[in-house]
Amino acid sequence: MIRLKNLTKIYGGITAVDNVSIEVGAGEVCVLLGPSGCGKTTTMKMINRLIEPSGGRIFIGGKDVTEVDPVQLRRSIGYVIQQIGLFPNKTVEDNICVVPDMLGQDRKTSRKRAAELLEMVNLEPAAYAKRYPKELSGGQQQRVGVIRALAADPPVLLMDEPFGAIDPINREVIQDEFMKLQAAMKKTVIFVSHDIDEAVKMASRIAIFRSGRLIQYDTPDNILAHPVDSFVADFVGHDRTLKRLRLITVRDAMATEPPRVTPDDDVDTAVALMKRHGHVSVVMVGPQGKVLGFVRLEALHGKRGRVGEHYEKLTSVVHVDDNLRNAVSQMFANDQSWLACVSTEGVYQGYITQRSITHLLGATYRDR
Amino acid sequence: MVEAHRHQARALAALWRVATLALVFTLGVWASTSGTLGAMMQYREDIAFLTVQHLELVAISGGIAIATGIPIGILLARRSLGLFGPVLTQLINLGTTVPTLAILALAMTVLGLGAPPAIFGLAVLTLLPIVLNTVAGLRAVPPALIEAARGMGMTNLQILLQVEIPNALFVIAAGIRTALAINVGTVPLAFLIGGGGLGELIFTGIDLMDTGLLLAGAIPTALLAVAVDFIAGQLQFWLVPRGVNPLR
Ligand SMILES: Nc1ncnc2c1ncn2[C@@H]1O[C@H](COP(=O)(O)OP(=O)(O)OP(=O)(O)O)[C@@H](O)[C@H]1O
Ligand SMILES: [Mg+2]
């Protein structure tokens, strides 16, 4: 969808962007990441021709951007900047509709669309549409800045540190909201950041820059697991393995088709099952397969009767779509060495253990 | 925060109104007790005629100043002018130090006697604060707004009309208000070069040492100045949109 080919920008003596080639597929989020002054903004602004390249070419949907009139080009690309840049003289609604209005779209349709977009970022249209930017909080302004870029439904979105000026807690919330929007709209996004956590969270691919040069262009997991050099390794941080936890879902890490017992099962059956699997405990499920609790081998020692008379409650379970970071956090918090993994309905799907997680993370390094 | 500002602005406006009324009232009481009111009343017709003439001078010269000052200011604030803009703006700044009377005298030497040189002189005088405030207002528009506008695909003209001017409007309006205050206060001098207006009563009053005549010119001039500033202030308050009006 977007292709940068040998892109170069030279200011006087300094090369701000040095021979950068990147391809971003349709619907992907490409995060440009790197320390201050490494050329991220310059690279981005060449895409909508706010800066003219010194060399190289840029294609959007196969078309060379230099063949399109810059004004027309920019109207077809959503643009979000760190300073937000909402127009103080226009209401929230009119701010959102700047591009649709320039394109001569029907007012009623565009205002309706603005209300929908406001709803998507949890701003009640009735309360906010007619306000002026100065009557919004910083986080609310930033949300409006993002949906303003989406108003004319452009296929491509350029975002220069759009959440950089927001406090960490709000930033997480807005990032989540944006990811939800993105899941629905599937824009091709170029996103500038210098926050590795943000990049890992948002990116399909991360492009790491250093003094104008592209050092590594890869998926977040590969960047964290296999940084190409010490610069990248230092930049992503010494806790990069822990950062990977967030990228892996419980579903991908759990052992499936786990052994299980029901309350009506005989104690002897349960003991035999655990011994056969080499487990010291087993999950007890109800008739629909919902997790009810668990029994420990130790606790059944010398006991008779049914499993239902000897089970214990589980302090916590984890959803299969949750990420490993949350799973590990739960294990630590509850001093558990394993967790039962459940579907939304609470049906038992599998289990993860601290040992299996350690093994999974380690395996990637051994593969290499 | 915003609410507090608005309350403050309302309170100020109310205070202003009360103060004006009080001033008018005291002047009235003082004028009637000292017998000057009677003296003034004999010039009733002159006052009416000259007030209209006075206001005409204000309206025409002020109108010309606004109509030319804003475009000049916009031109001078263009970043594409490079150093030329700031240099010219500094020259205009210097221009504000030239005494009013000198400007009127210069206008007279070129255009002769009568209303035209008076209007010209007044317009030049009124022009300066308008130009300076227009430049200052436009320069103060945050670059991020302009970048956002350009990045969204606005043309230069759209950026000027939809972003730069609206966001400079409050400062421009403040310039116009100052300019009009200077203008109204200076109009009496127009009489000196044959421009007419209430200055006729004032200066004749001085020449003849006739307090009644003098006040017949001075009091309406003062009231006009207060009224014009009040109206300009109200216009600034209500016409500059809420989003860019720090008073609302
Ligand atoms: N107009 C300019 N003239 C000269 N040099 C410039 C200009 N704009 C940027 N540069 C230089 O180009 C380099 C890259 O700048 P750029 O703004 O792309 O950095 P960045 O990666 O976005 O940094 P940051 O994270 O601080 O925003 C810097 O060294 C900067 O000093
Ligand atoms: Mg930058």
XYZ file of C-alpha atoms in Angstrom, chain B residues 43 200-214:
16
model
C -25.577 76.230 21.139
C -14.950 74.145 16.171
C -16.774 74.850 19.460
C -13.791 73.944 21.615
C -11.197 76.044 19.822
C -13.578 78.987 19.323
C -14.420 78.715 23.034
C -10.724 78.896 23.881
C -10.154 81.859 21.597
C -13.103 83.810 23.019
C -12.476 82.628 26.596
C -16.121 81.444 26.573
C -16.467 78.515 28.989
C -20.020 77.722 27.853
C -18.930 77.424 24.242
C -15.839 75.466 25.224
